[in-house]
Tab-separated table of C-alpha atoms and ligand atoms in Angstrom:
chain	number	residue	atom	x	y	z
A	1	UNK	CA	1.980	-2.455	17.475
A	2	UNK	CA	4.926	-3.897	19.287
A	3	UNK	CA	4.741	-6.699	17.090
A	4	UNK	CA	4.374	-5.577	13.545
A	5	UNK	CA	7.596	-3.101	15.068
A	6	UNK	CA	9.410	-6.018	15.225
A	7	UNK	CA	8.266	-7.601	12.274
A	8	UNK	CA	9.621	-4.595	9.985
A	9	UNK	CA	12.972	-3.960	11.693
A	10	UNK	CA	13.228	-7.759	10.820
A	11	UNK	CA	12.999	-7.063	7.251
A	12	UNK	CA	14.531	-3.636	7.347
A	13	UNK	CA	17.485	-5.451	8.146
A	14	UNK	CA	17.236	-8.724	6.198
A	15	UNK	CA	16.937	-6.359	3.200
A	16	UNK	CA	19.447	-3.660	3.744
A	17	UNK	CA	23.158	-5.114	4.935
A	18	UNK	CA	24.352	-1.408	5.235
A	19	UNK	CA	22.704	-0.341	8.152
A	20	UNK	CA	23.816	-3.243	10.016
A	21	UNK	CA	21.849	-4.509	13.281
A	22	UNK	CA	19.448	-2.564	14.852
A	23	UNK	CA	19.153	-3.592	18.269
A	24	UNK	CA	19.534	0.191	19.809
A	25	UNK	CA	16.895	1.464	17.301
A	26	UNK	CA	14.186	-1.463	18.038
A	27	UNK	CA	15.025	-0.668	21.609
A	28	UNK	CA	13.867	3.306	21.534
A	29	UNK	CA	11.037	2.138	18.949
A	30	UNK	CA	9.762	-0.124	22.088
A	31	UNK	CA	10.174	2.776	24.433
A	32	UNK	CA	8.381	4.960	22.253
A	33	UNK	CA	5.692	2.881	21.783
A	34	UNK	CA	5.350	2.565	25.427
A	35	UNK	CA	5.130	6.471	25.899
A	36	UNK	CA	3.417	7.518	23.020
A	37	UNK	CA	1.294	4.526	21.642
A	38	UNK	CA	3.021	4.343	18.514
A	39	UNK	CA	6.057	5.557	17.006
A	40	UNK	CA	8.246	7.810	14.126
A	41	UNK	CA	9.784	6.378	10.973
A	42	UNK	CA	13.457	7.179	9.697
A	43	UNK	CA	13.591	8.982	6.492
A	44	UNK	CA	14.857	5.501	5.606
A	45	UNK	CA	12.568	3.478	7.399
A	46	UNK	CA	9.873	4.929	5.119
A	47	UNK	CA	11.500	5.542	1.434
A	48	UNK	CA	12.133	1.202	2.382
A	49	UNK	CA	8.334	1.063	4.012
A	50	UNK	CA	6.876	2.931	1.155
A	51	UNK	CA	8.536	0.548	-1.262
A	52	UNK	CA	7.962	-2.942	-0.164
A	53	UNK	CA	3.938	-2.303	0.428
A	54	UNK	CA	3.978	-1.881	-3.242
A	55	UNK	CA	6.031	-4.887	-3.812
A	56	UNK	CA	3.395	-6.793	-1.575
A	57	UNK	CA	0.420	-5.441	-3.777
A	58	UNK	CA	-1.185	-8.294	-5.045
A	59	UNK	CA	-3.348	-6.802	-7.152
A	60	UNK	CA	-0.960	-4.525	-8.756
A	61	UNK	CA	0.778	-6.435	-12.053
A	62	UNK	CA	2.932	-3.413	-12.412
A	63	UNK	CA	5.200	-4.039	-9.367
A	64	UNK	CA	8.612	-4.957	-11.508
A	65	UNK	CA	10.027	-1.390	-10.931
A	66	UNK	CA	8.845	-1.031	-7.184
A	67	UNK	CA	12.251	-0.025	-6.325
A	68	UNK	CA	11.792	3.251	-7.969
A	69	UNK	CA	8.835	4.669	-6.225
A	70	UNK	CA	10.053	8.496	-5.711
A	71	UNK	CA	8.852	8.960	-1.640
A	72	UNK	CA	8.278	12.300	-0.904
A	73	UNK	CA	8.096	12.660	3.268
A	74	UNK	CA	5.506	15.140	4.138
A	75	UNK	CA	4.681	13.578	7.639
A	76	UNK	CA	5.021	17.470	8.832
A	77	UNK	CA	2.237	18.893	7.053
A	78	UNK	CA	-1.102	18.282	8.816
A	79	UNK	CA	-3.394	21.828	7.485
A	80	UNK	CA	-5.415	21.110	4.665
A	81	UNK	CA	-4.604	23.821	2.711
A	82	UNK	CA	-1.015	22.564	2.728
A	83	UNK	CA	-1.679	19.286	1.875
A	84	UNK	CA	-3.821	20.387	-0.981
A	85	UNK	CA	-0.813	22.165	-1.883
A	86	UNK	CA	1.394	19.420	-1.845
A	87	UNK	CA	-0.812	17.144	-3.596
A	88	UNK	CA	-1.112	19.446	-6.568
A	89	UNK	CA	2.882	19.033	-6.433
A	90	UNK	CA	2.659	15.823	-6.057
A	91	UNK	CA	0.856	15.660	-10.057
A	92	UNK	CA	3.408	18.079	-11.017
A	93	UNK	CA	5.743	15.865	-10.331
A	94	UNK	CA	4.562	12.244	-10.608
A	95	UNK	CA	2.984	13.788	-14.362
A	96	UNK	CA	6.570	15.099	-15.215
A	97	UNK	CA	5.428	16.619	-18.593
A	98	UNK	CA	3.848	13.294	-19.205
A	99	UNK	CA	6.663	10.557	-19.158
A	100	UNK	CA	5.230	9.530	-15.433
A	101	UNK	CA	7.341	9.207	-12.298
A	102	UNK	CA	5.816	6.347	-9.763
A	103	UNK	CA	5.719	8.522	-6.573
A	104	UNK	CA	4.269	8.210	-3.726
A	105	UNK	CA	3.282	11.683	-0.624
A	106	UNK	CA	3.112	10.414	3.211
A	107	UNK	CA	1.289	12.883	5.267
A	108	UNK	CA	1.199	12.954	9.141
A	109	UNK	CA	0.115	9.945	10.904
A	110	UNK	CA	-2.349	9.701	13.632
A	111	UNK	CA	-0.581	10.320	17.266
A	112	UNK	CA	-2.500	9.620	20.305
A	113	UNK	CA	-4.036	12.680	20.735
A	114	UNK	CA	-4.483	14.035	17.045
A	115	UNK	CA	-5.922	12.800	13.835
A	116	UNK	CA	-3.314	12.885	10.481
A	117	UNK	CA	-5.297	13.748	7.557
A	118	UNK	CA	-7.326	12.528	5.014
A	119	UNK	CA	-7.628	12.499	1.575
A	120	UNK	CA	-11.479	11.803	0.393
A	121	UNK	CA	-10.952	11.350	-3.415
A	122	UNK	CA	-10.187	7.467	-4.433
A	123	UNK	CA	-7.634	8.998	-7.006
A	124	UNK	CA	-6.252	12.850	-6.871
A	125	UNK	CA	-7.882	13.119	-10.406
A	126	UNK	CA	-11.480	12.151	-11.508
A	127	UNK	CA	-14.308	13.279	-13.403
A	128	UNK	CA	-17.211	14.638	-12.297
A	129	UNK	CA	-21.023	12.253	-12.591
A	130	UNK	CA	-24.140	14.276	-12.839
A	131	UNK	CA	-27.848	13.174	-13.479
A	132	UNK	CA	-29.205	14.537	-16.208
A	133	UNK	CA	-32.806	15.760	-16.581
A	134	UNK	CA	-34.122	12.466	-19.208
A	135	UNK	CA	-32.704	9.976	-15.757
A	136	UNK	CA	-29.257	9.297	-17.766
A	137	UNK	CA	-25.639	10.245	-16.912
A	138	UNK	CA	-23.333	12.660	-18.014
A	139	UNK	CA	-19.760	11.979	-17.021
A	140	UNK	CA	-18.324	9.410	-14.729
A	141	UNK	CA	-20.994	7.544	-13.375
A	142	UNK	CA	-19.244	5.937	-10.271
A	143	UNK	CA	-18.687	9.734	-9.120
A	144	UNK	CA	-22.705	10.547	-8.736
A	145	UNK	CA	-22.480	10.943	-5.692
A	146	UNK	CA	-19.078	12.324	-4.576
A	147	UNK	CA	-20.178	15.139	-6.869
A	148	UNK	CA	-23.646	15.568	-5.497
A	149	UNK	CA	-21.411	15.016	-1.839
A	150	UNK	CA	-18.653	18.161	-2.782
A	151	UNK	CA	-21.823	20.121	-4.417
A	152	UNK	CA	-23.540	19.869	-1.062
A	153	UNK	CA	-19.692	21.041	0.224
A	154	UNK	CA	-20.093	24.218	-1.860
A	155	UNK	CA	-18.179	23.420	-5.103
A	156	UNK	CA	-20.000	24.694	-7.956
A	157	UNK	CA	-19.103	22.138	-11.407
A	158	UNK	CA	-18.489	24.770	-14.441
A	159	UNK	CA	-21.613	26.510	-16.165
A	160	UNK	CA	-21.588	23.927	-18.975
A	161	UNK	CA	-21.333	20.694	-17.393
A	162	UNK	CA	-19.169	18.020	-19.489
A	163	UNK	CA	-18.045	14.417	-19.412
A	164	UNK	CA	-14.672	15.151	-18.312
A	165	UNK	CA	-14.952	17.860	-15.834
A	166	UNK	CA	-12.088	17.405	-12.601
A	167	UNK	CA	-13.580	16.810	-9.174
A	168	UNK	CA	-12.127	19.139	-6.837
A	169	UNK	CA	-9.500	17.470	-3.813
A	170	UNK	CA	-11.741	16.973	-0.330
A	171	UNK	CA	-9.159	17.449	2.586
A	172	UNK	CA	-10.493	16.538	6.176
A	173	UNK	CA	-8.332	17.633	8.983
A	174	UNK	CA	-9.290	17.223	12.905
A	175	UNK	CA	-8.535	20.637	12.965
A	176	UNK	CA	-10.994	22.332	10.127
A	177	UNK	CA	-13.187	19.491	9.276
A	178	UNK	CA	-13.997	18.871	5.677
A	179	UNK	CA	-12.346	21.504	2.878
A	180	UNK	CA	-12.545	21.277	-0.802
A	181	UNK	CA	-9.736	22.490	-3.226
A	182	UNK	CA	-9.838	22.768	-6.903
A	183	UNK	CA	-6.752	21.260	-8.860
A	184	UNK	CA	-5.286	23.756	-11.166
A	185	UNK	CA	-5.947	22.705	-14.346
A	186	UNK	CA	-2.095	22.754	-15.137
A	187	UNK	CA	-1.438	20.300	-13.166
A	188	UNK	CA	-4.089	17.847	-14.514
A	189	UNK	CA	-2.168	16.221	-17.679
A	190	UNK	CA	-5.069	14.584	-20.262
A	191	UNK	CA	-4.831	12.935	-23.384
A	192	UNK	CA	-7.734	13.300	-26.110
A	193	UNK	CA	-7.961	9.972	-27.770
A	194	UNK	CA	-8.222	9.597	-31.488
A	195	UNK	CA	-7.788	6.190	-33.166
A	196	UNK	CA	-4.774	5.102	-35.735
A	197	UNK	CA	-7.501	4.650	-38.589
A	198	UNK	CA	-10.930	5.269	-37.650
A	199	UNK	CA	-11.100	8.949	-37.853
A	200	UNK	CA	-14.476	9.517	-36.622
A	201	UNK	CA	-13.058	8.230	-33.090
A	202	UNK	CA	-11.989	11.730	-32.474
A	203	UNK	CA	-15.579	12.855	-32.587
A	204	UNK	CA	-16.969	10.901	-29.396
A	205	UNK	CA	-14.627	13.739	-27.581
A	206	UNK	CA	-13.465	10.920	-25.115
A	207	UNK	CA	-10.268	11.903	-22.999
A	208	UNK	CA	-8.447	10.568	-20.100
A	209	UNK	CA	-5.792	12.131	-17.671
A	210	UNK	CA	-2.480	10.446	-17.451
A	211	UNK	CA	-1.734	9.486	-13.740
A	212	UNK	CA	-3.826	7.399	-11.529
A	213	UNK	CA	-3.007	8.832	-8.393
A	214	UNK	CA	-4.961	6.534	-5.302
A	215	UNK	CA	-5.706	8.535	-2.787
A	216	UNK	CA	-7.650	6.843	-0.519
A	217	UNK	CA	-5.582	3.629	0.926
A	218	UNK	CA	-3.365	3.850	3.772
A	219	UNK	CA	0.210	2.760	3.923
A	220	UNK	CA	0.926	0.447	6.387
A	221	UNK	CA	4.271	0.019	8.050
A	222	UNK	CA	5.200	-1.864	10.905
A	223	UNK	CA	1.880	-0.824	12.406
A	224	UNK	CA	1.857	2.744	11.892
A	225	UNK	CA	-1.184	3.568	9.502
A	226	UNK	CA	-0.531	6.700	7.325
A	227	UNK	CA	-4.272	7.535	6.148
A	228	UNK	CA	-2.687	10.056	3.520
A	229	UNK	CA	-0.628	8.501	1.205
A	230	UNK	CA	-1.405	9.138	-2.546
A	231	UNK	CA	0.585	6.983	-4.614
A	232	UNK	CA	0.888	6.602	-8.337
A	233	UNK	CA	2.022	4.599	-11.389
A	234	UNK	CA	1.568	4.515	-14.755
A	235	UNK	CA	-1.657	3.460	-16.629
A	236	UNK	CA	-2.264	-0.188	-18.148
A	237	UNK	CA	-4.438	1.116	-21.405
A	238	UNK	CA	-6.960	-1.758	-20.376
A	239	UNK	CA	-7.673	0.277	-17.009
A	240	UNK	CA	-9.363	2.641	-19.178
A	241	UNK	CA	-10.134	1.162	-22.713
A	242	UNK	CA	-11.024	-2.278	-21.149
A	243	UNK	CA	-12.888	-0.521	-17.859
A	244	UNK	CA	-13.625	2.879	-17.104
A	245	UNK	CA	-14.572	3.699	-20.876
A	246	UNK	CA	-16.264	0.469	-21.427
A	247	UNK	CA	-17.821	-1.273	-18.389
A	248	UNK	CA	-21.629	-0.816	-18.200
A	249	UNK	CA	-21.531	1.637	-14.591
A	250	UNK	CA	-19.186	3.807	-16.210
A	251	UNK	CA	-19.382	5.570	-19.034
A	252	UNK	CA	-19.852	2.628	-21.246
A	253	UNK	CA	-18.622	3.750	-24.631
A	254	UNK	CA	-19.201	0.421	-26.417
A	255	UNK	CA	-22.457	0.547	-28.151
A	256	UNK	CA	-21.507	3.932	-29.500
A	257	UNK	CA	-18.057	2.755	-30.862
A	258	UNK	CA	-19.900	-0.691	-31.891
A	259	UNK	CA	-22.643	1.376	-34.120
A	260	UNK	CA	-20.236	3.613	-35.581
A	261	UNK	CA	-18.045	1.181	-36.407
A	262	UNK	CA	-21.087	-0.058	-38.236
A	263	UNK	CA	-21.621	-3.654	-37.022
A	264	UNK	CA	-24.162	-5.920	-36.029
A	265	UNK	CA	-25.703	-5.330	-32.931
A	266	UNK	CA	-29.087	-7.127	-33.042
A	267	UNK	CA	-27.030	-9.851	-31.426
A	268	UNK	CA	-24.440	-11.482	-29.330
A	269	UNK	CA	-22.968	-14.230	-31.881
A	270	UNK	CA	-21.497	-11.206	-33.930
A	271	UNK	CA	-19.251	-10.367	-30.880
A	272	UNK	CA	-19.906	-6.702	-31.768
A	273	UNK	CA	-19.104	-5.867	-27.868
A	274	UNK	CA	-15.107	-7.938	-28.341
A	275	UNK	CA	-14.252	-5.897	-31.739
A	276	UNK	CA	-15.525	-2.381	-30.616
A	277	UNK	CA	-13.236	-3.293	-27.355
A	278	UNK	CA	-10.344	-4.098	-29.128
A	279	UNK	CA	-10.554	-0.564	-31.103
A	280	UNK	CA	-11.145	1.214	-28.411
A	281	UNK	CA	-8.102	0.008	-26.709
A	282	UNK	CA	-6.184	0.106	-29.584
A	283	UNK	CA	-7.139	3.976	-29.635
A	284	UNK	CA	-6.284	4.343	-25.832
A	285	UNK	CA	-2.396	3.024	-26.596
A	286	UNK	CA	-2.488	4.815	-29.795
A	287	UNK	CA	-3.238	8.696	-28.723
A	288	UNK	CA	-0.944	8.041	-25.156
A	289	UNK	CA	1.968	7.383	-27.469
A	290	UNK	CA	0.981	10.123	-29.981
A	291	UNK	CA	1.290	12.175	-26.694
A	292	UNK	CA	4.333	10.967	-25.555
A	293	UNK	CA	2.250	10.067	-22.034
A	294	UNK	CA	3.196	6.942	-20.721
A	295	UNK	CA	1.257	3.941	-21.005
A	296	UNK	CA	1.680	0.679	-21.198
A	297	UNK	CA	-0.377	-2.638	-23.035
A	298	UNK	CA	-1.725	-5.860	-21.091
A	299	UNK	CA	0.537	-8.025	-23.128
A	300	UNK	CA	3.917	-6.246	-22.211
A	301	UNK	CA	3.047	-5.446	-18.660
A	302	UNK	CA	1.779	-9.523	-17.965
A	303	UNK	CA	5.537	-10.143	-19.689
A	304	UNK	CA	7.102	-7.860	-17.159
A	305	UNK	CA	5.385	-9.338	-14.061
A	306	UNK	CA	6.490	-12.717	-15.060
A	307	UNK	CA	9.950	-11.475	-14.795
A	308	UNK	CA	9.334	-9.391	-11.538
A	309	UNK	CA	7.914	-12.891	-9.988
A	310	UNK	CA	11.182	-14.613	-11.467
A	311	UNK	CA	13.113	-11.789	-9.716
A	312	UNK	CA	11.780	-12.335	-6.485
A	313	UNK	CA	11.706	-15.996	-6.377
A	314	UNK	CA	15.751	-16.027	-6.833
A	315	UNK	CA	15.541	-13.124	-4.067
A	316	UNK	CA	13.875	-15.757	-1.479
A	317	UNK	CA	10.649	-14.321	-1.106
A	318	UNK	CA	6.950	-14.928	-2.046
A	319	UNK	CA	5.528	-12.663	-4.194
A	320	UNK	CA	1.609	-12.501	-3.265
A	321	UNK	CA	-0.755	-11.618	-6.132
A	322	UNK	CA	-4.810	-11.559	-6.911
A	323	UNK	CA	-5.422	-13.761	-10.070
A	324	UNK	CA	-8.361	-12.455	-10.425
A	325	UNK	CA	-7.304	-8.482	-10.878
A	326	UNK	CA	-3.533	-9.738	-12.635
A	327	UNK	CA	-4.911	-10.631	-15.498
A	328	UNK	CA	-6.050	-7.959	-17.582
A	329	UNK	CA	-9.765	-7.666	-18.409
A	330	UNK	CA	-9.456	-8.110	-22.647
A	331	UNK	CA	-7.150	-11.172	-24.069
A	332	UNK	CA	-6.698	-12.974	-21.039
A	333	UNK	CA	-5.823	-15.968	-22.361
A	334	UNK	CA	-3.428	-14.797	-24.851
A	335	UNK	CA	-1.417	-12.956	-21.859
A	336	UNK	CA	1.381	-15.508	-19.553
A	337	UNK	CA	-0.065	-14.190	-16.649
A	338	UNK	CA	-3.565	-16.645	-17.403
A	339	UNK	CA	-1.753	-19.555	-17.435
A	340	UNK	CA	-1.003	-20.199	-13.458
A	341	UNK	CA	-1.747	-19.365	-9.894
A	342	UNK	CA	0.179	-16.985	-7.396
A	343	UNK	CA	0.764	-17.256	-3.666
A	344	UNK	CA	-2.135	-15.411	-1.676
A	345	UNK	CA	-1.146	-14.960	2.119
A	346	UNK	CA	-0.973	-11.181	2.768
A	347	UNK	CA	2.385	-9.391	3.464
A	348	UNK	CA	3.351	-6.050	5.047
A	349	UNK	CA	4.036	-3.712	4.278
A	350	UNK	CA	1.240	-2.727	2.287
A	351	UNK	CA	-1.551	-0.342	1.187
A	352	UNK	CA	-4.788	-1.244	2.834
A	353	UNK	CA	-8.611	0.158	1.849
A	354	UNK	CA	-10.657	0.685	5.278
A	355	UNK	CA	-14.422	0.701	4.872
A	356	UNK	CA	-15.082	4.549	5.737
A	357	UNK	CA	-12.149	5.768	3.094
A	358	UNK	CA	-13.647	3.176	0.555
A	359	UNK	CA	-17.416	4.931	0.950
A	360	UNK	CA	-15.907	8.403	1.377
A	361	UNK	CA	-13.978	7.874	-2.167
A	362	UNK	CA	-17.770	7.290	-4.143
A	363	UNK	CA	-20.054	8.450	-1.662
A	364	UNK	CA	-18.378	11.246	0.173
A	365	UNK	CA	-19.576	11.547	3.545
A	366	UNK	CA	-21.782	14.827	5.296
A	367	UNK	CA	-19.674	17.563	6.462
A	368	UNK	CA	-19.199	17.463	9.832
A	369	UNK	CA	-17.699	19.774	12.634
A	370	UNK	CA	-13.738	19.277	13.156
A	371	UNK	CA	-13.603	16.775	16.512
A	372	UNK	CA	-11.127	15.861	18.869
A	373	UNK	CA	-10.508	12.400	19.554
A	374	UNK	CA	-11.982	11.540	22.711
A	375	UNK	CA	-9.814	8.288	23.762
A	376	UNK	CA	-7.217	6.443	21.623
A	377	UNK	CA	-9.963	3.456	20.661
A	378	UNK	CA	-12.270	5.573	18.967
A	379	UNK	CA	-10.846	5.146	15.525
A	380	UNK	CA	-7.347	5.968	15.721
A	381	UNK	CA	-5.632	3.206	16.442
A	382	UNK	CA	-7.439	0.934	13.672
A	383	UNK	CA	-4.144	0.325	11.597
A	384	UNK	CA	-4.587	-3.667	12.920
A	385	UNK	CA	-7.153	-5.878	10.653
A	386	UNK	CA	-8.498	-2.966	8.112
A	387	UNK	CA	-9.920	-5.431	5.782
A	388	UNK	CA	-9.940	-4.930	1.957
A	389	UNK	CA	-12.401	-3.718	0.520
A	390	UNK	CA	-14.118	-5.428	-2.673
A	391	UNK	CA	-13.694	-3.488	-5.838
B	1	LIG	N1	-7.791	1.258	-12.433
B	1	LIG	C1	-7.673	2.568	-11.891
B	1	LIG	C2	-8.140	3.587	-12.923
B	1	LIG	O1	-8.503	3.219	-13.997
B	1	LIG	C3	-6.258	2.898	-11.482
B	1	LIG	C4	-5.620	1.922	-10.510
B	1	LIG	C5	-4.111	2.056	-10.440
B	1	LIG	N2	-3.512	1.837	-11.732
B	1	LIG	C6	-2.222	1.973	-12.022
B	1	LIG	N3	-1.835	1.742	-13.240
B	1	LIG	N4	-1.349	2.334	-11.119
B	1	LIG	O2	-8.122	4.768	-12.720
């Protein structure tokens, strides 16, 4: 703790020449660590925190506008019904009537003697999986069973079960144990996508919502771990044309597209699975515009990433990224971003995925009675070595 202190005031006040040295503040940081096993952020400390962990992002190609993350300090609010509450704010706000604001909600920290909470979901919004009764899938596959998890919670999905239907916020507090809230359906912001010229696209009744909201990482700054942190961008149309609408585990859309489209299946050669792709992502880019929702395509975003690396190269510093998730799953090749490697040591601040939040965003986890913490090592001091988990 004492070190990764350090290591942020360092770069608090590399990076920021108004507020001058720090040595007073590092010394009641150390003192505070010493009394309470960890410490409390300045307003400042965390709008700059908040910031630079998505600057260090690697796998994020979005990161040119990092300095505009909206941070909205909630470290006060620990009950669940308030932090449902404030996450359903937090859309309002992020979805802003669909031109998106990048925003990110800190919730309470753990202390030494109570557990912040946490957010179950892996994104505020997602849709709903359920088995159906000939073995298949209807809706979001990867969300099987979180759904059958929240079911088992007491939410009830709507009396006729769709593709699209919103999963329902899981808050778990020290204090009340696991709660589930539904999200108004105000606040959930969706775009039905039709396609530019195939007019039949409309009738596959696909939709997505607007902001990705992850829910599940915690933001890491100089040592303090904040569980519950949702942050959020703006989509990359491949996310969903390239990924959640296409890949096999989800609700892969391509053979439908492919046969209506009325091509060649009986075999690979015809690349039936490439031209059904590209139309579906053309219809993704297509009906967010139409909606005036932002969005954004592979080939601008890979342009603006080259120019946020440029950027911080001429600021001094190494900008860490993941090859293998920067470059976007259609058209590699044809995007800058292909074409070289990145640095790949790992900076903080950042956002990091720990093992239980990455099961308890797919699988949920068994309600359980609320606890209290019975000595600082079981679990709440983890914020050191969380590793990443594989997505
Ligand atoms: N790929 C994820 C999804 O499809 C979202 C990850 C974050 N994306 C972003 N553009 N900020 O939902």
């Amino acid at each position: 703790m004492f070190t990764a202190a350090e290591e942020f005031f360092e770069l608090f006040e590399r990076e920021n020449d108004a507020v001058g040295a720090l040595a007073a503040r590092r010394r009641w940081v150390r003192a505070e660590i010493e009394a309470t096993g960890t410490y409390v952020h300045t307003t400042a400390e965390l709008v700059f925190g908040a910031r630079v962990a998505w600057r260090n992002s690697a796998r994020c190609i979005g990161r040119l506008y990092w300095k505009s993350l909206r941070v909205r300090d909630f470290r006060a609010i620990r009950g669940s019904a308030a932090v449902a509450d404030r996450c359903v704010d937090h859309l309002r706000f992020a979805t802003n009537g669909g031109r998106v604001r990048p925003t990110i909600s800190v919730f309470a920290a753990d202390s030494i003697d109570r557990r912040g909470p946490r957010i179950w979901n892996e994104q505020l919004i997602r849709y709903a999986g359920y088995r159906t009764e000939d073995g298949g899938v209807l809706g979001d596959p990867r969300y099987l069973e979180f759904t059958e998890a929240v079911r088992a919670l007491g939410w009830r999905p709507p009396e006729q079960p769709g593709a699209f239907d919103v999963l329902p916020l899981v808050i778990d507090t020290e204090e009340e144990g696991t709660r589930w809230f539904e999200l108004p359906s105000a606040v959930v912001h969706e775009v039905e996508l039709t396609h530019p010229d195939l007019p039949w696209f409309a009738e596959l009744g696909l939709r997505w919502h607007t902001v990705p909201a992850i829910s599940n990482m915690s933001l890491v700054i100089g040592g303090v771990e904040y569980a519950a942190a949702p942050f959020n961008g703006w989509y990359m149309g491949t996310e969903i044309g390239a990924r959640n609408l296409a890949d096999q585990d989800r609700y892969a859309m391509l053979p439908e597209v492919a046969r209506r489209m009325g091509l060649d299946t009986s075999h690979e050669q015809t690349l039936w699975k490439d031209r059904a792709l590209v139309e579906l992502n053309r219809a993704v880019l297509h009906s967010y515009a139409q909606a005036d929702a932002t969005i954004t395509d592979h080939h601008t975003e890979s342009e603006r990433f080259l120019t946020h690396l440029a950027r911080e190269e001429k600021a001094g510093r190494s900008c860490p990224a993941d090859w293998s998730w920067i470059v976007p799953p259609v058209s590699g090749g044809l995007t800058p971003v292909f074409h070289r490697y990145y640095d790949t040591e790992q900076l903080w601040p950042n956002f990091v995925l720990g093992d239980e939040a990455a099961s308890r965003g797919t699988q949920g986890a068994p309600a359980r009675p609320p606890r209290r913490p019975e000595t600082a090592d079981d679990g709440v001091f983890s914020m050191f070595g969380l590793p990443l988990a594989a997505n």
